[in-house]
Amino acid sequence: METDVSFQSLFRHQSISNFNPYSRAVFADLAACHTVAKGYHLSRCNDQQCGNIAHRYHSCGNRHCPNCGSMKRDAWIEGRMDELLPTAYYHIVFTLPHELNPVFMGNRAKLFDLLFLAASQTLLKHAKMPEYLGAEPGITMVLHTWGQDLSFHPHVHCIVSAGGYDGQRWVDAKRKNNRFLFPQKSMANMFKAIFMEGLEKDSSLSWIGSKNNVLEAIRFKKWNVYAKAPFGSPDRVVEYLGRYTHKIAITRHRILEVNATHIKFRYKDYADGSKTKQMWLTHQEFLRRFEQHVLPKRFVKIRHFGYLRQKGKTERLALIRSSLNMQPAKPKVIIPFQIRMFEKYGRDIHKCPCCEHGRMETIFDTRDKSGRKPKPLKPNPAPS
């Protein structure tokens, strides 16, 4: 726990003053998470003989926070389960050449959008070809911007259905052995062409150095599209993708040590056979790398395409399920946070930790907009 506190205190480091206002606001959230700065609530055991009083500090809820996100991820996974269909699913990753990193620094939102566009168009155009599918697959994409060592490495993880919908009926996958979805080389060439076209046509982009030099460097370079064999079962797809949806640049379990000047963390070196290694960085360098992965304000990093696109998705999925003689999707139920905590950790957050049979009842919450003062913390009357 001492390491966690020290790690969180890094987000108040003096070097943050050089970051842009939005990044500074994000780091302020991260530094204040689960502290009095984010507010608190008081609760008291309803057992008259106990009367235990507890303070609980609120989380920041920021999507970049190492402490937050697990409950949101679980809710997201449950929301995707009803969208699974009886077909194979593939994991495909579209990665950009590192020569584009300096261009991204001044054009993040535009180039992230272009990355989504190039990757989605590559998949949709291949799927429409009769020899591959002749229909529209379901596609979910998640943007990641980091490598294991916190370097800037923009790429999108895609989950793509082998079968698709042609607007009238469900079309089964053409490859019964499910060895591959589309030819990898063909995808890489099309992805490169679409992205390059977008770069060359957008006159609003700001360039560091010579635009022509950058374009020439990436024009004759091989672009990587990683295609993995399909998952064993449809439900494993969403569970797997759930690892990526609410993930951040680095999680607390990878932090090994924090001292007065440096931080040490664990990472996988994929260039060296995925060996697990350790890295020391100064606080300032660690924060510089972390800040590269703060997404633009309100930027949507999880997107859906094909038959999973948002417009008309519910009606479209109902038609597909009907054509496959599947049962209608169950109505979605919002599961309260308390129940999720109990299901995941076996912990009843309302159970009094002192007497272990009373229930903790909220008597004051700083989020209460009414301005009501807390109830007086008098001892509960003794039972008659």
XYZ file of N, CA, C and O in Angstrom, residues 8-182:
700
model
N 0.717 7.284 -6.508
C -0.323 8.284 -6.732
C 0.213 9.695 -6.524
O -0.175 10.628 -7.226
N 1.141 9.860 -5.590
C 1.694 11.198 -5.331
C 2.527 11.710 -6.502
O 2.770 12.915 -6.618
N 2.959 10.819 -7.397
C 3.715 11.267 -8.572
C 2.909 12.232 -9.431
O 3.472 13.094 -10.104
N 1.585 12.085 -9.415
C 0.748 12.917 -10.270
C 0.636 14.352 -9.763
O -0.089 15.164 -10.346
N 1.375 14.672 -8.679
C 1.478 16.061 -8.215
C 2.894 16.613 -8.448
O 3.249 17.660 -7.934
N 3.686 15.894 -9.222
C 5.072 16.286 -9.463
C 5.140 17.664 -10.131
O 4.273 18.021 -10.939
N 6.163 18.430 -9.813
C 6.281 19.794 -10.320
C 6.382 19.870 -11.844
O 5.999 20.869 -12.461
N 6.890 18.819 -12.484
C 7.047 18.853 -13.947
C 5.715 18.913 -14.682
O 5.665 19.269 -15.863
N 4.622 18.584 -13.994
C 3.297 18.599 -14.620
C 2.898 20.019 -15.028
O 2.063 20.206 -15.914
N 3.516 21.005 -14.416
C 3.175 22.398 -14.740
C 3.447 22.730 -16.205
O 2.907 23.698 -16.739
N 4.264 21.920 -16.867
C 4.578 22.157 -18.283
C 3.563 21.523 -19.224
O 3.616 21.756 -20.436
N 2.638 20.713 -18.693
C 1.659 20.036 -19.542
C 0.537 21.011 -19.923
O 0.356 22.061 -19.304
N -0.251 20.606 -20.929
C -1.377 21.448 -21.339
C -2.461 21.431 -20.253
O -2.483 20.531 -19.398
N -3.381 22.403 -20.252
C -4.383 22.511 -19.179
C -5.226 21.248 -18.994
O -5.525 20.875 -17.858
N -5.609 20.604 -20.098
C -6.440 19.401 -19.958
C -5.666 18.271 -19.289
O -6.183 17.589 -18.395
N -4.421 18.057 -19.688
C -3.601 17.014 -19.063
C -3.383 17.309 -17.581
O -3.404 16.405 -16.745
N -3.180 18.586 -17.247
C -3.014 18.945 -15.832
C -4.272 18.624 -15.038
O -4.198 18.160 -13.896
N -5.432 18.856 -15.658
C -6.699 18.539 -14.974
C -6.838 17.032 -14.768
O -7.317 16.575 -13.721
N -6.421 16.241 -15.765
C -6.463 14.781 -15.640
C -5.555 14.333 -14.497
O -5.952 13.526 -13.647
N -4.342 14.863 -14.449
C -3.399 14.473 -13.403
C -3.885 14.916 -12.021
O -3.627 14.229 -11.026
N -4.589 16.027 -11.954
C -5.161 16.464 -10.679
C -6.203 15.467 -10.193
O -6.284 15.158 -8.994
N -7.008 14.956 -11.113
C -7.983 13.908 -10.765
C -7.275 12.674 -10.217
O -7.665 12.109 -9.190
N -6.237 12.246 -10.920
C -5.524 11.025 -10.532
C -4.866 11.176 -9.161
O -4.855 10.241 -8.357
N -4.329 12.351 -8.894
C -3.682 12.584 -7.603
C -4.695 12.643 -6.469
O -4.392 12.287 -5.321
N -5.937 13.075 -6.780
C -6.956 13.261 -5.740
C -7.835 12.037 -5.538
O -8.654 12.014 -4.606
N -7.690 11.017 -6.389
C -8.582 9.850 -6.316
C -8.532 9.207 -4.928
O -7.456 8.969 -4.368
N -9.724 8.938 -4.362
C -9.859 8.330 -3.035
C -9.169 9.155 -1.946
O -8.554 8.610 -1.029
N -9.243 10.465 -2.088
C -8.768 11.359 -1.034
C -9.902 12.331 -0.713
O -10.912 12.409 -1.430
N -9.708 13.118 0.336
C -10.753 14.057 0.752
C -11.032 15.088 -0.333
O -12.129 15.661 -0.391
N -10.081 15.317 -1.227
C -10.270 16.302 -2.299
C -11.427 15.934 -3.215
O -12.037 16.813 -3.837
N -11.727 14.650 -3.332
C -12.832 14.193 -4.172
C -14.123 13.999 -3.380
O -15.122 13.526 -3.918
N -14.082 14.378 -2.125
C -15.281 14.244 -1.308
C -15.337 12.916 -0.580
O -14.487 12.044 -0.774
N -16.342 12.790 0.257
C -16.456 11.585 1.076
C -17.909 11.416 1.513
O -18.737 12.321 1.342
N -18.209 10.274 2.075
C -19.493 10.109 2.752
C -19.285 9.401 4.082
O -18.324 8.644 4.250
N -20.164 9.717 5.000
C -20.146 9.108 6.322
C -21.256 8.081 6.400
O -22.365 8.304 5.896
N -20.980 6.969 7.015
C -22.013 5.956 7.230
C -21.908 5.437 8.655
O -20.831 5.471 9.267
N -23.039 4.966 9.164
C -23.088 4.489 10.534
C -23.834 3.163 10.591
O -24.820 2.955 9.881
N -23.337 2.267 11.420
C -23.983 0.963 11.583
C -25.343 1.151 12.237
O -25.485 1.903 13.215
N -26.351 0.459 11.688
C -27.701 0.601 12.237
C -27.952 -0.276 13.461
O -29.037 -0.254 14.032
N -26.948 -1.042 13.856
C -27.080 -1.834 15.080
C -26.880 -0.903 16.281
O -25.850 -0.255 16.410
N -27.864 -0.846 17.147
C -27.828 0.116 18.247
C -26.678 -0.129 19.215
O -26.195 0.800 19.855
N -26.231 -1.353 19.334
C -25.134 -1.649 20.250
C -23.764 -1.375 19.622
O -22.767 -1.306 20.325
N -23.747 -1.223 18.317
C -22.476 -0.998 17.620
C -22.267 0.484 17.327
O -21.415 1.131 17.923
N -23.064 1.031 16.419
C -22.942 2.446 16.086
C -21.635 2.831 15.429
O -21.210 3.988 15.493
N -20.965 1.892 14.767
C -19.690 2.164 14.118
C -19.839 3.257 13.054
O -20.784 3.261 12.270
N -18.909 4.208 13.052
C -18.890 5.303 12.077
C -17.740 5.071 11.097
O -16.628 4.739 11.504
N -17.991 5.239 9.798
C -16.949 5.035 8.783
C -16.953 6.175 7.781
O -18.003 6.695 7.408
N -15.751 6.585 7.379
C -15.562 7.547 6.296
C -15.162 6.775 5.050
O -14.328 5.881 5.118
N -15.715 7.144 3.911
C -15.265 6.571 2.644
C -15.035 7.701 1.651
O -15.942 8.487 1.380
N -13.812 7.748 1.131
C -13.478 8.783 0.158
C -13.888 8.342 -1.243
O -13.834 7.169 -1.592
N -14.271 9.304 -2.059
C -14.800 9.007 -3.388
C -13.685 8.858 -4.423
O -12.624 9.458 -4.299
N -13.970 8.062 -5.439
C -13.023 7.883 -6.538
C -13.168 9.040 -7.524
O -14.174 9.755 -7.529
N -12.155 9.203 -8.385
C -12.206 10.302 -9.358
C -13.023 9.929 -10.588
O -13.583 10.793 -11.263
N -13.069 8.644 -10.934
C -13.835 8.204 -12.099
C -13.204 8.562 -13.427
O -13.808 8.344 -14.487
N -11.991 9.099 -13.407
C -11.333 9.485 -14.653
C -10.906 8.231 -15.421
O -10.376 7.292 -14.840
N -11.111 8.222 -16.719
C -10.824 7.025 -17.513
C -9.334 6.722 -17.626
O -8.957 5.643 -18.082
N -8.475 7.666 -17.218
C -7.038 7.426 -17.240
C -6.504 6.952 -15.892
O -5.299 6.749 -15.743
N -7.374 6.788 -14.912
C -6.945 6.511 -13.545
C -6.590 5.040 -13.329
O -7.372 4.160 -13.699
N -5.446 4.759 -12.706
C -5.079 3.368 -12.410
C -5.975 2.723 -11.365
O -6.013 1.501 -11.240
N -6.716 3.539 -10.576
C -7.563 2.996 -9.516
C -8.986 2.702 -9.968
O -9.704 1.944 -9.311
N -9.424 3.341 -11.029
C -10.827 3.267 -11.439
C -10.983 2.454 -12.729
O -10.026 2.236 -13.456
N -12.194 2.061 -13.005
C -12.476 1.458 -14.312
C -12.919 0.019 -14.310
O -13.549 -0.439 -15.263
N -12.611 -0.763 -13.254
C -12.917 -2.194 -13.313
C -14.421 -2.452 -13.342
O -14.889 -3.333 -14.062
N -15.203 -1.674 -12.585
C -16.653 -1.867 -12.583
C -17.264 -1.446 -13.927
O -18.182 -2.086 -14.436
N -16.723 -0.369 -14.511
C -17.209 0.061 -15.828
C -16.898 -1.009 -16.874
O -17.700 -1.264 -17.775
N -15.731 -1.627 -16.756
C -15.358 -2.681 -17.701
C -16.317 -3.851 -17.598
O -16.767 -4.391 -18.610
N -16.649 -4.267 -16.383
C -17.561 -5.394 -16.198
C -18.932 -5.092 -16.784
O -19.559 -5.955 -17.412
N -19.411 -3.871 -16.577
C -20.713 -3.491 -17.140
C -20.661 -3.490 -18.663
O -21.609 -3.905 -19.333
N -19.533 -3.026 -19.232
C -19.382 -3.010 -20.682
C -19.398 -4.433 -21.239
O -20.040 -4.710 -22.258
N -18.712 -5.338 -20.579
C -18.665 -6.734 -21.024
C -20.062 -7.337 -21.036
O -20.465 -7.992 -22.001
N -20.818 -7.117 -19.983
C -22.180 -7.661 -19.927
C -23.047 -7.095 -21.044
O -23.892 -7.796 -21.615
N -22.854 -5.813 -21.354
C -23.631 -5.197 -22.424
C -23.338 -5.766 -23.793
O -24.172 -5.709 -24.700
N -22.138 -6.339 -23.971
C -21.754 -6.892 -25.269
C -22.160 -8.358 -25.430
O -22.216 -8.868 -26.537
N -22.413 -9.057 -24.335
C -22.693 -10.489 -24.407
C -23.900 -10.812 -25.288
O -23.906 -11.780 -26.042
N -24.957 -9.987 -25.195
C -26.166 -10.244 -25.980
C -25.976 -9.932 -27.462
O -26.848 -10.220 -28.278
N -24.841 -9.329 -27.816
C -24.576 -9.012 -29.214
C -23.805 -10.117 -29.928
O -23.580 -10.053 -31.131
N -23.406 -11.139 -29.156
C -22.658 -12.243 -29.758
C -23.577 -13.135 -30.572
O -24.725 -13.393 -30.200
N -23.074 -13.628 -31.691
C -23.847 -14.491 -32.584
C -23.077 -15.793 -32.812
O -21.857 -15.856 -32.591
N -23.759 -16.842 -33.260
C -23.095 -18.143 -33.450
C -22.182 -18.162 -34.679
O -22.523 -18.727 -35.717
N -21.041 -17.535 -34.559
C -20.063 -17.504 -35.630
C -18.678 -17.378 -35.006
O -18.563 -17.124 -33.808
N -17.648 -17.548 -35.804
C -16.283 -17.365 -35.297
C -15.977 -15.867 -35.212
O -16.592 -15.053 -35.906
N -15.023 -15.516 -34.352
C -14.591 -14.126 -34.215
C -13.068 -14.068 -34.270
O -12.390 -14.919 -33.705
N -12.576 -13.043 -34.945
C -11.133 -12.879 -35.118
C -10.637 -11.628 -34.394
O -11.368 -10.635 -34.271
N -9.388 -11.699 -33.963
C -8.722 -10.555 -33.337
C -7.702 -10.019 -34.340
O -6.773 -10.724 -34.728
N -7.882 -8.765 -34.750
C -6.995 -8.144 -35.736
C -6.492 -6.813 -35.168
O -7.265 -6.053 -34.569
N -5.207 -6.543 -35.330
C -4.603 -5.316 -34.804
C -3.968 -4.528 -35.954
O -3.155 -5.066 -36.713
N -4.351 -3.262 -36.080
C -3.789 -2.361 -37.083
C -2.803 -1.415 -36.380
O -3.186 -0.700 -35.447
N -1.560 -1.423 -36.845
C -0.496 -0.635 -36.224
C 0.107 0.337 -37.227
O 0.240 0.012 -38.411
N 0.496 1.503 -36.750
C 1.074 2.528 -37.614
C 2.593 2.591 -37.467
O 3.128 2.298 -36.393
N 3.308 3.004 -38.516
C 4.771 3.147 -38.435
C 5.166 4.211 -37.409
O 4.495 5.241 -37.275
N 6.268 3.982 -36.703
C 6.693 4.910 -35.656
C 7.132 6.261 -36.222
O 7.181 7.257 -35.490
N 7.429 6.319 -37.525
C 7.805 7.601 -38.127
C 6.675 8.633 -38.043
O 6.922 9.841 -38.174
N 5.445 8.178 -37.824
C 4.306 9.090 -37.731
C 4.120 9.669 -36.334
O 3.297 10.576 -36.147
N 4.875 9.180 -35.347
C 4.682 9.621 -33.962
C 4.775 11.143 -33.795
O 3.917 11.746 -33.138
N 5.782 11.805 -34.377
C 5.850 13.271 -34.215
C 4.637 13.987 -34.809
O 4.206 15.022 -34.287
N 4.088 13.440 -35.901
C 2.918 14.064 -36.526
C 1.704 13.920 -35.610
O 0.867 14.833 -35.510
N 1.599 12.791 -34.917
C 0.487 12.568 -34.001
C 0.477 13.581 -32.869
O -0.590 13.991 -32.395
N 1.653 13.994 -32.396
C 1.724 14.847 -31.227
C 0.932 16.144 -31.391
O 0.358 16.648 -30.442
N 0.860 16.669 -32.595
C 0.107 17.911 -32.809
C -1.243 17.712 -33.459
O -1.960 18.690 -33.720
N -1.591 16.457 -33.742
C -2.846 16.186 -34.478
C -3.536 14.929 -33.940
O -4.045 14.113 -34.709
N -3.540 14.759 -32.638
C -3.981 13.479 -32.072
C -5.396 13.093 -32.490
O -5.618 11.999 -32.997
N -6.358 13.968 -32.234
C -7.754 13.614 -32.511
C -7.956 13.300 -33.991
O -8.611 12.318 -34.347
N -7.383 14.119 -34.873
C -7.566 13.917 -36.315
C -6.948 12.599 -36.775
O -7.551 11.852 -37.559
N -5.737 12.299 -36.291
C -5.076 11.085 -36.760
C -5.618 9.833 -36.087
O -5.608 8.758 -36.683
N -6.108 9.954 -34.851
C -6.800 8.813 -34.237
C -8.064 8.494 -35.035
O -8.389 7.329 -35.287
N -8.799 9.547 -35.435
C -9.998 9.334 -36.272
C -9.628 8.675 -37.595
O -10.332 7.777 -38.078
N -8.531 9.129 -38.190
C -8.094 8.556 -39.463
C -7.689 7.098 -39.287
O -7.937 6.264 -40.171
N -7.084 6.774 -38.161
C -6.724 5.382 -37.868
C -7.968 4.510 -37.806
O -8.013 3.422 -38.393
N -9.003 4.964 -37.104
C -10.268 4.225 -37.055
C -10.867 4.084 -38.453
O -11.351 3.009 -38.830
N -10.848 5.166 -39.219
C -11.427 5.139 -40.566
C -10.696 4.144 -41.456
O -11.329 3.303 -42.123
N -9.364 4.209 -41.477
C -8.592 3.328 -42.354
C -8.773 1.858 -41.965
O -8.932 0.988 -42.837
N -8.764 1.567 -40.669
C -8.913 0.182 -40.225
C -10.316 -0.344 -40.517
O -10.487 -1.464 -41.015
N -11.344 0.452 -40.215
C -12.720 -0.012 -40.432
C -13.018 -0.176 -41.921
O -13.657 -1.159 -42.328
N -12.560 0.779 -42.756
C -12.797 0.671 -44.193
C -12.084 -0.538 -44.785
O -12.605 -1.205 -45.688
N -10.901 -0.825 -44.279
C -10.169 -2.009 -44.753
C -10.970 -3.279 -44.495
O -11.104 -4.144 -45.380
N -11.526 -3.398 -43.304
C -12.297 -4.601 -42.960
C -13.625 -4.656 -43.717
O -14.013 -5.715 -44.237
N -14.314 -3.528 -43.792
C -15.625 -3.516 -44.444
C -15.502 -3.752 -45.952
O -16.321 -4.475 -46.548
N -14.485 -3.159 -46.578
C -14.308 -3.349 -48.030
C -13.955 -4.804 -48.359
O -14.443 -5.368 -49.349
N -13.116 -5.417 -47.545
C -12.795 -6.829 -47.767
C -14.027 -7.708 -47.555
O -14.268 -8.661 -48.317
N -14.802 -7.390 -46.525
C -15.979 -8.215 -46.216
C -17.026 -8.154 -47.331
O -17.743 -9.138 -47.570
N -17.117 -7.038 -48.023
C -18.119 -6.897 -49.083
C -17.754 -7.686 -50.337
O -18.621 -7.940 -51.189
N -16.479 -8.071 -50.468
C -16.081 -8.854 -51.631
C -16.702 -10.250 -51.542
O -16.569 -10.932 -50.524
N -17.414 -10.703 -52.605
C -18.113 -12.003 -52.553
C -17.196 -13.174 -52.219
O -17.618 -14.124 -51.560
N -15.942 -13.127 -52.650
C -15.045 -14.253 -52.397
C -14.651 -14.368 -50.926
O -14.215 -15.425 -50.464
N -14.827 -13.256 -50.161
C -14.465 -13.293 -48.745
C -15.683 -13.455 -47.846
O -15.686 -14.231 -46.906
N -16.758 -12.682 -48.120
C -17.978 -12.813 -47.318
C -19.214 -12.347 -48.074
O -20.220 -13.038 -48.107
N -19.134 -11.168 -48.699
C -20.296 -10.638 -49.407
C -21.343 -10.088 -48.466
O -22.543 -10.089 -48.788
N -20.935 -9.627 -47.315
C -21.865 -9.090 -46.321
C -21.100 -8.184 -45.366
O -19.888 -7.981 -45.492
N -21.825 -7.625 -44.396
C -21.258 -6.688 -43.440
C -20.994 -7.411 -42.119
O -21.930 -7.908 -41.493
N -19.763 -7.497 -41.676
C -19.483 -8.155 -40.400
C -19.766 -7.229 -39.231
O -20.037 -6.035 -39.413
N -19.701 -7.757 -38.026
C -19.773 -6.933 -36.824
C -18.357 -6.643 -36.360
O -17.538 -7.552 -36.249
N -18.069 -5.368 -36.122
C -16.707 -4.958 -35.770
C -16.735 -4.091 -34.512
O -17.493 -3.118 -34.443
N -15.914 -4.429 -33.542
C -15.688 -3.584 -32.373
C -14.214 -3.228 -32.334
O -13.362 -4.108 -32.437
N -13.914 -1.934 -32.204
C -12.531 -1.468 -32.198
C -12.224 -0.706 -30.918
O -13.059 0.057 -30.427
N -11.016 -0.923 -30.401
C -10.553 -0.224 -29.203
C -9.191 0.395 -29.502
O -8.271 -0.301 -29.937
N -9.057 1.686 -29.269
C -7.794 2.387 -29.494
C -6.857 2.208 -28.308
O -7.251 2.373 -27.155
N -5.608 1.853 -28.601
C -4.522 1.873 -27.627
C -3.414 2.751 -28.179
O -3.186 2.787 -29.384
N -2.706 3.421 -27.289
C -1.658 4.332 -27.748
C -0.285 3.981 -27.197
O 0.673 4.690 -27.467
N -0.182 2.911 -26.422
C 1.074 2.658 -25.717
C 1.674 1.296 -26.026
O 0.997 0.357 -26.418
N 2.974 1.232 -25.794
C 3.673 -0.034 -25.713
C 3.874 -0.361 -24.245
O 3.585 0.449 -23.366
N 4.393 -1.545 -23.953
C 4.563 -1.969 -22.567
C 5.521 -1.066 -21.793
O 5.431 -0.950 -20.582
N 6.455 -0.423 -22.505
C 7.406 0.460 -21.826
C 6.921 1.912 -21.805
O 7.699 2.836 -21.554
N 5.622 2.110 -22.073
C 4.976 3.430 -22.083
C 5.372 4.285 -23.279
O 5.068 5.481 -23.322
N 6.051 3.694 -24.266
C 6.355 4.438 -25.490
C 5.064 4.708 -26.254
O 4.046 4.036 -26.049
N 5.089 5.701 -27.148
C 3.908 6.046 -27.933
C 3.797 5.078 -29.103
O 4.697 4.999 -29.947
N 2.697 4.335 -29.157
C 2.560 3.249 -30.124
C 1.074 3.114 -30.489
O 0.384 2.203 -30.035
N 0.532 4.034 -31.299
C -0.903 4.004 -31.607
C -1.301 2.797 -32.458
O -0.676 2.507 -33.473
N -2.356 2.104 -32.027
C -2.868 0.950 -32.760
C -4.304 0.679 -32.306
O -4.724 1.151 -31.247
N -5.042 -0.052 -33.116
C -6.413 -0.417 -32.737
C -6.559 -1.936 -32.705
O -6.103 -2.636 -33.621
N -7.172 -2.413 -31.628
C -7.541 -3.821 -31.510
C -8.951 -3.978 -32.056
O -9.861 -3.225 -31.685
N -9.140 -4.953 -32.936
C -10.443 -5.166 -33.570
C -10.923 -6.599 -33.324
O -10.147 -7.546 -33.474
N -12.184 -6.723 -32.975
C -12.833 -8.035 -32.940
C -13.825 -8.047 -34.098
O -14.715 -7.191 -34.174
N -13.670 -9.013 -35.009
C -14.447 -9.048 -36.250
C -15.145 -10.398 -36.390
O -14.509 -11.445 -36.239
N -16.444 -10.371 -36.671
C -17.192 -11.612 -36.854
C -16.860 -12.240 -38.204
O -16.655 -11.536 -39.197
N -16.822 -13.567 -38.259
C -16.546 -14.270 -39.520
C -17.752 -14.230 -40.442
O -17.607 -14.168 -41.659
N -18.962 -14.286 -39.863
C -20.186 -14.170 -40.644
C -20.648 -12.722 -40.680
O -20.071 -11.857 -40.015
N -21.687 -12.439 -41.479
C -22.144 -11.063 -41.592
C -23.597 -10.967 -42.032
O -24.275 -11.976 -42.264
N -24.072 -9.746 -42.184
C -25.463 -9.455 -42.530
C -25.467 -8.631 -43.814
O -24.761 -7.624 -43.913
N -26.245 -9.077 -44.806
C -26.254 -8.372 -46.092
C -27.426 -7.407 -46.243
O -27.697 -6.910 -47.334
N -28.126 -7.145 -45.141
C -29.278 -6.251 -45.177
C -30.596 -6.983 -45.216
O -31.644 -6.405 -44.908
N -30.555 -8.271 -45.573
C -31.777 -9.074 -45.633
C -31.645 -10.392 -44.886
O -32.604 -10.877 -44.290
N -30.444 -10.956 -44.922
C -30.251 -12.260 -44.282
C -28.840 -12.367 -43.726
O -27.951 -11.604 -44.080
N -28.689 -13.348 -42.848
C -27.378 -13.642 -42.287
C -26.566 -14.463 -43.289
O -27.082 -15.397 -43.907
N -25.285 -14.114 -43.467
C -24.396 -14.823 -44.382
C -23.323 -15.524 -43.557
O -22.577 -14.885 -42.817
N -23.269 -16.842 -43.675
C -22.283 -17.611 -42.915
C -20.871 -17.359 -43.433
O -20.666 -16.969 -44.585
N -19.906 -17.628 -42.579
C -18.497 -17.482 -42.953
C -18.179 -18.364 -44.153
O -18.656 -19.503 -44.253
N -17.365 -17.843 -45.077
C -17.012 -18.606 -46.275
C -15.990 -19.697 -45.979
O -15.984 -20.743 -46.619
N -15.134 -19.448 -44.990
C -14.075 -20.417 -44.671
C -14.496 -21.269 -43.480
O -14.470 -20.820 -42.338
N -14.876 -22.491 -43.775
C -15.396 -23.355 -42.716
C -14.317 -23.761 -41.714
O -14.604 -24.054 -40.564
N -13.059 -23.798 -42.163
C -11.991 -24.181 -41.228
C -11.515 -22.993 -40.377
O -10.725 -23.177 -39.445
N -11.997 -21.793 -40.712
C -11.681 -20.588 -39.933
C -10.175 -20.358 -39.753
O -9.732 -19.878 -38.711
N -9.386 -20.679 -40.762
C -7.940 -20.477 -40.626
C -7.580 -18.989 -40.691
O -6.644 -18.558 -40.047
N -8.293 -18.243 -41.506
C -8.038 -16.794 -41.560
C -9.296 -16.103 -42.067
O -10.176 -16.733 -42.656
N -9.388 -14.809 -41.803
C -10.560 -14.042 -42.205
C -10.356 -13.463 -43.603
O -11.063 -13.804 -44.543
N -9.379 -12.567 -43.738
C -9.010 -11.990 -45.030
C -7.490 -12.099 -45.184
O -6.772 -12.184 -44.182
